[in-house]
């Protein structure tokens, strides 16, 4: 009976993968899938991800949907991860390791908790409702873009940014807690920094 249920689940997963054009995948024993390549689920009207992902070797895009959660997202992505323009209020379920860019701009995020621990290139979270950067990745290989939020503090921010750090147009009065090392430009215009 247990094996029959597992078989039915696998059959359903194959059907969903065909429907969404997901190729080169392997179904794991827990029903999650690994994908050797890219996954594009953008502009599908999704309110949740259709299957549970484990690892995606290429990029993963689920932008321009109606997602309220990232549950089911891959836990690691070799390329970029894009979830911009959804209805997300947090990053719970997001991959913990992203080889390329992590892009979550234009959501309703009030926190970065649950987001990736390491991002190989750029971390892009502008245009949300963030009041804090707690939950930021521990390491970022490129730029950190957090402009156009409601930030009142930089506490919790990544401490070393290889590229630019851009926190323009927030509600900051101090840069305390910001990165200690920035390899590119440090942009903070449009705030009320008290000197």
mmCIF file of C-alpha atoms in Angstrom:
data_model
loop_
_atom_site.group_PDB
_atom_site.id
_atom_site.type_symbol
_atom_site.label_atom_id
_atom_site.label_comp_id
_atom_site.label_asym_id
_atom_site.label_seq_id
_atom_site.Cartn_x
_atom_site.Cartn_y
_atom_site.Cartn_z
ATOM 1 C CA UNK A 1 0.000 0.000 0.000
ATOM 2 C CA UNK A 2 2.825 2.387 0.966
ATOM 3 C CA UNK A 3 4.662 1.661 -2.313
ATOM 4 C CA UNK A 4 1.495 2.253 -4.339
ATOM 5 C CA UNK A 5 1.068 5.689 -2.738
ATOM 6 C CA UNK A 6 4.725 6.533 -3.465
ATOM 7 C CA UNK A 7 4.267 5.441 -7.089
ATOM 8 C CA UNK A 8 1.137 7.609 -7.417
ATOM 9 C CA UNK A 9 3.051 10.582 -5.978
ATOM 10 C CA UNK A 10 5.883 10.083 -8.470
ATOM 11 C CA UNK A 11 3.352 9.865 -11.296
ATOM 12 C CA UNK A 12 1.866 13.181 -10.174
ATOM 13 C CA UNK A 13 5.327 14.784 -9.988
ATOM 14 C CA UNK A 14 6.099 13.666 -13.568
ATOM 15 C CA UNK A 15 2.806 15.215 -14.689
ATOM 16 C CA UNK A 16 3.553 18.550 -12.959
ATOM 17 C CA UNK A 17 7.083 18.664 -14.401
ATOM 18 C CA UNK A 18 5.703 18.108 -17.917
ATOM 19 C CA UNK A 19 3.077 20.822 -17.372
ATOM 20 C CA UNK A 20 5.667 23.413 -16.313
ATOM 21 C CA UNK A 21 8.398 22.416 -18.772
ATOM 22 C CA UNK A 22 10.789 21.163 -16.088
ATOM 23 C CA UNK A 23 13.374 18.858 -17.678
ATOM 24 C CA UNK A 24 16.460 16.858 -16.649
ATOM 25 C CA UNK A 25 15.100 16.191 -13.165
ATOM 26 C CA UNK A 26 15.510 13.366 -10.677
ATOM 27 C CA UNK A 27 12.878 12.532 -8.087
ATOM 28 C CA UNK A 28 14.331 11.939 -4.616
ATOM 29 C CA UNK A 29 12.903 9.430 -2.133
ATOM 30 C CA UNK A 30 11.217 12.256 -0.161
ATOM 31 C CA UNK A 31 9.363 13.432 -3.290
ATOM 32 C CA UNK A 32 11.584 16.494 -3.840
ATOM 33 C CA UNK A 33 13.319 16.942 -7.179
ATOM 34 C CA UNK A 34 16.853 17.815 -8.272
ATOM 35 C CA UNK A 35 17.153 19.620 -11.605
ATOM 36 C CA UNK A 36 20.252 19.586 -13.784
ATOM 37 C CA UNK A 37 19.717 22.906 -15.527
ATOM 38 C CA UNK A 38 17.393 25.883 -15.185
ATOM 39 C CA UNK A 39 13.831 26.230 -13.911
ATOM 40 C CA UNK A 40 11.583 29.051 -15.134
ATOM 41 C CA UNK A 41 8.263 29.358 -13.316
ATOM 42 C CA UNK A 42 7.833 33.087 -13.932
ATOM 43 C CA UNK A 43 4.470 34.638 -14.922
ATOM 44 C CA UNK A 44 2.402 31.498 -14.161
ATOM 45 C CA UNK A 45 -0.056 33.028 -11.658
ATOM 46 C CA UNK A 46 1.297 30.736 -8.916
ATOM 47 C CA UNK A 47 0.257 31.182 -5.291
ATOM 48 C CA UNK A 48 2.654 28.380 -4.262
ATOM 49 C CA UNK A 49 5.377 26.343 -5.944
ATOM 50 C CA UNK A 50 3.942 23.275 -7.726
ATOM 51 C CA UNK A 51 6.560 20.761 -6.520
ATOM 52 C CA UNK A 52 9.218 20.598 -3.825
ATOM 53 C CA UNK A 53 12.715 21.290 -5.147
ATOM 54 C CA UNK A 54 15.950 20.172 -3.520
ATOM 55 C CA UNK A 55 18.909 21.241 -5.726
ATOM 56 C CA UNK A 56 18.926 23.140 -9.032
ATOM 57 C CA UNK A 57 22.283 23.317 -10.813
ATOM 58 C CA UNK A 58 21.392 26.352 -12.950
ATOM 59 C CA UNK A 59 19.131 29.320 -12.271
ATOM 60 C CA UNK A 60 15.680 29.314 -10.676
ATOM 61 C CA UNK A 61 13.074 31.956 -11.471
ATOM 62 C CA UNK A 62 9.635 32.205 -9.858
ATOM 63 C CA UNK A 63 9.157 35.955 -10.364
ATOM 64 C CA UNK A 64 5.977 37.780 -11.423
ATOM 65 C CA UNK A 65 3.605 35.421 -9.627
ATOM 66 C CA UNK A 66 1.369 35.721 -6.547
ATOM 67 C CA UNK A 67 3.576 33.743 -4.175
ATOM 68 C CA UNK A 68 3.102 34.384 -0.469
ATOM 69 C CA UNK A 69 5.728 31.812 0.528
ATOM 70 C CA UNK A 70 8.937 30.308 -0.851
ATOM 71 C CA UNK A 71 8.208 26.912 0.710
ATOM 72 C CA UNK A 72 9.243 24.238 -1.794
ATOM 73 C CA UNK A 73 12.130 26.305 -3.202
ATOM 74 C CA UNK A 74 15.431 24.528 -3.826
ATOM 75 C CA UNK A 75 17.771 24.496 -0.831
ATOM 76 C CA UNK A 76 20.723 25.197 -3.083
ATOM 77 C CA UNK A 77 20.976 26.826 -6.507
ATOM 78 C CA UNK A 78 24.102 26.838 -8.670
ATOM 79 C CA UNK A 79 23.060 29.961 -10.617
ATOM 80 C CA UNK A 80 20.709 32.838 -9.818
ATOM 81 C CA UNK A 81 17.518 32.761 -7.727
ATOM 82 C CA UNK A 82 14.813 35.283 -8.651
ATOM 83 C CA UNK A 83 11.566 35.708 -6.739
ATOM 84 C CA UNK A 84 10.908 39.389 -7.408
ATOM 85 C CA UNK A 85 7.419 40.853 -7.906
ATOM 86 C CA UNK A 86 5.423 38.463 -5.722
ATOM 87 C CA UNK A 87 3.502 38.947 -2.446
ATOM 88 C CA UNK A 88 6.233 37.705 -0.104
ATOM 89 C CA UNK A 89 6.459 39.141 3.430
ATOM 90 C CA UNK A 90 9.447 36.957 4.453
ATOM 91 C CA UNK A 91 12.023 34.648 2.869
ATOM 92 C CA UNK A 92 11.183 31.454 4.758
ATOM 93 C CA UNK A 93 11.874 28.478 2.484
ATOM 94 C CA UNK A 94 14.425 30.330 0.318
ATOM 95 C CA UNK A 95 17.615 28.528 -0.773
ATOM 96 C CA UNK A 96 20.405 28.731 1.781
ATOM 97 C CA UNK A 97 23.130 28.771 -0.853
ATOM 98 C CA UNK A 98 22.919 30.677 -4.163
ATOM 99 C CA UNK A 99 25.816 30.653 -6.635
ATOM 100 C CA UNK A 100 24.680 33.726 -8.609
ATOM 101 C CA UNK A 101 22.371 36.666 -7.855
ATOM 102 C CA UNK A 102 19.576 36.519 -5.282
ATOM 103 C CA UNK A 103 16.829 38.903 -6.359
ATOM 104 C CA UNK A 104 13.725 39.540 -4.219
ATOM 105 C CA UNK A 105 12.921 43.176 -5.069
ATOM 106 C CA UNK A 106 9.358 44.461 -5.316
ATOM 107 C CA UNK A 107 7.707 42.211 -2.748
ATOM 108 C CA UNK A 108 6.207 43.114 0.637
ATOM 109 C CA UNK A 109 9.145 41.907 2.689
ATOM 110 C CA UNK A 110 9.324 43.177 6.251
ATOM 111 C CA UNK A 111 12.220 40.841 7.148
ATOM 112 C CA UNK A 112 15.086 38.966 5.469
ATOM 113 C CA UNK A 113 14.876 36.130 8.001
ATOM 114 C CA UNK A 114 14.921 32.723 6.295
ATOM 115 C CA UNK A 115 16.923 34.045 3.356
ATOM 116 C CA UNK A 116 20.191 32.669 1.965
ATOM 117 C CA UNK A 117 23.319 32.412 4.104
ATOM 118 C CA UNK A 118 25.647 32.831 1.135
ATOM 119 C CA UNK A 119 25.171 34.566 -2.228
ATOM 120 C CA UNK A 120 27.861 34.212 -4.894
ATOM 121 C CA UNK A 121 27.178 37.485 -6.695
ATOM 122 C CA UNK A 122 24.590 40.227 -5.926
ATOM 123 C CA UNK A 123 21.931 40.420 -3.196
ATOM 124 C CA UNK A 124 19.018 42.570 -4.354
ATOM 125 C CA UNK A 125 16.213 43.440 -1.915
ATOM 126 C CA UNK A 126 15.249 46.992 -2.864
ATOM 127 C CA UNK A 127 11.625 48.178 -3.119
ATOM 128 C CA UNK A 128 10.246 46.250 -0.146
ATOM 129 C CA UNK A 129 9.049 47.267 3.338
ATOM 130 C CA UNK A 130 12.154 46.299 5.285
ATOM 131 C CA UNK A 131 12.803 48.106 8.562
ATOM 132 C CA UNK A 132 15.901 46.034 9.406
ATOM 133 C CA UNK A 133 18.555 43.989 7.601
ATOM 134 C CA UNK A 134 18.574 41.214 10.228
ATOM 135 C CA UNK A 135 18.785 37.905 8.374
ATOM 136 C CA UNK A 136 21.088 39.250 5.639
ATOM 137 C CA UNK A 137 23.466 36.727 4.043
ATOM 138 C CA UNK A 138 26.722 36.127 5.892
ATOM 139 C CA UNK A 139 28.670 36.418 2.635
ATOM 140 C CA UNK A 140 27.975 38.234 -0.635
ATOM 141 C CA UNK A 141 30.337 38.034 -3.618
ATOM 142 C CA UNK A 142 29.060 41.187 -5.354
ATOM 143 C CA UNK A 143 26.715 44.117 -4.680
ATOM 144 C CA UNK A 144 24.174 44.613 -1.865
ATOM 145 C CA UNK A 145 21.160 46.680 -2.985
ATOM 146 C CA UNK A 146 18.650 47.621 -0.268
ATOM 147 C CA UNK A 147 17.451 51.034 -1.407
ATOM 148 C CA UNK A 148 13.787 52.163 -1.257
ATOM 149 C CA UNK A 149 12.788 50.376 1.927
ATOM 150 C CA UNK A 150 11.810 51.644 5.392
ATOM 151 C CA UNK A 151 15.180 50.931 7.019
ATOM 152 C CA UNK A 152 15.784 52.759 10.273
ATOM 153 C CA UNK A 153 18.974 50.799 11.046
ATOM 154 C CA UNK A 154 21.689 48.834 9.268
ATOM 155 C CA UNK A 155 22.085 46.442 12.214
ATOM 156 C CA UNK A 156 22.231 42.824 11.070
ATOM 157 C CA UNK A 157 23.749 43.773 7.716
ATOM 158 C CA UNK A 158 26.391 41.699 5.935
ATOM 159 C CA UNK A 159 29.720 42.953 7.251
ATOM 160 C CA UNK A 160 31.783 42.527 4.084
ATOM 161 C CA UNK A 161 30.513 43.461 0.619
ATOM 162 C CA UNK A 162 32.792 42.900 -2.382
ATOM 163 C CA UNK A 163 30.970 45.365 -4.673
ATOM 164 C CA UNK A 164 28.722 48.378 -4.038
ATOM 165 C CA UNK A 165 26.532 48.817 -0.962
ATOM 166 C CA UNK A 166 23.454 50.908 -1.760
ATOM 167 C CA UNK A 167 21.010 51.938 0.983
ATOM 168 C CA UNK A 168 19.606 55.113 -0.601
ATOM 169 C CA UNK A 169 16.085 56.393 0.119
ATOM 170 C CA UNK A 170 15.417 54.807 3.489
ATOM 171 C CA UNK A 171 14.792 56.317 6.942
ATOM 172 C CA UNK A 172 18.307 55.992 8.300
ATOM 173 C CA UNK A 173 19.703 58.512 10.768
ATOM 174 C CA UNK A 174 22.973 56.616 11.301
ATOM 175 C CA UNK A 175 25.147 54.149 9.384
ATOM 176 C CA UNK A 176 26.019 52.205 12.544
ATOM 177 C CA UNK A 177 25.808 48.452 11.978
ATOM 178 C CA UNK A 178 26.553 48.795 8.266
ATOM 179 C CA UNK A 179 29.247 46.801 6.473
ATOM 180 C CA UNK A 180 32.780 47.271 7.773
ATOM 181 C CA UNK A 181 34.263 46.552 4.357
ATOM 182 C CA UNK A 182 32.842 47.691 0.991
ATOM 183 C CA UNK A 183 34.818 47.015 -2.185
ATOM 184 C CA UNK A 184 32.833 49.435 -4.375
ATOM 185 C CA UNK A 185 30.737 52.539 -3.700
ATOM 186 C CA UNK A 186 28.829 53.133 -0.459
ATOM 187 C CA UNK A 187 25.625 54.955 -1.460
ATOM 188 C CA UNK A 188 23.385 56.434 1.250
ATOM 189 C CA UNK A 189 21.702 59.509 -0.305
ATOM 190 C CA UNK A 190 18.055 60.180 0.499
ATOM 191 C CA UNK A 191 18.423 59.418 4.206
ATOM 192 C CA UNK A 192 18.685 61.793 7.162
ATOM 193 C CA UNK A 193 22.100 60.787 8.420
ATOM 194 C CA UNK A 194 22.992 62.760 11.547
ATOM 195 C CA UNK A 195 26.656 63.720 11.573
#
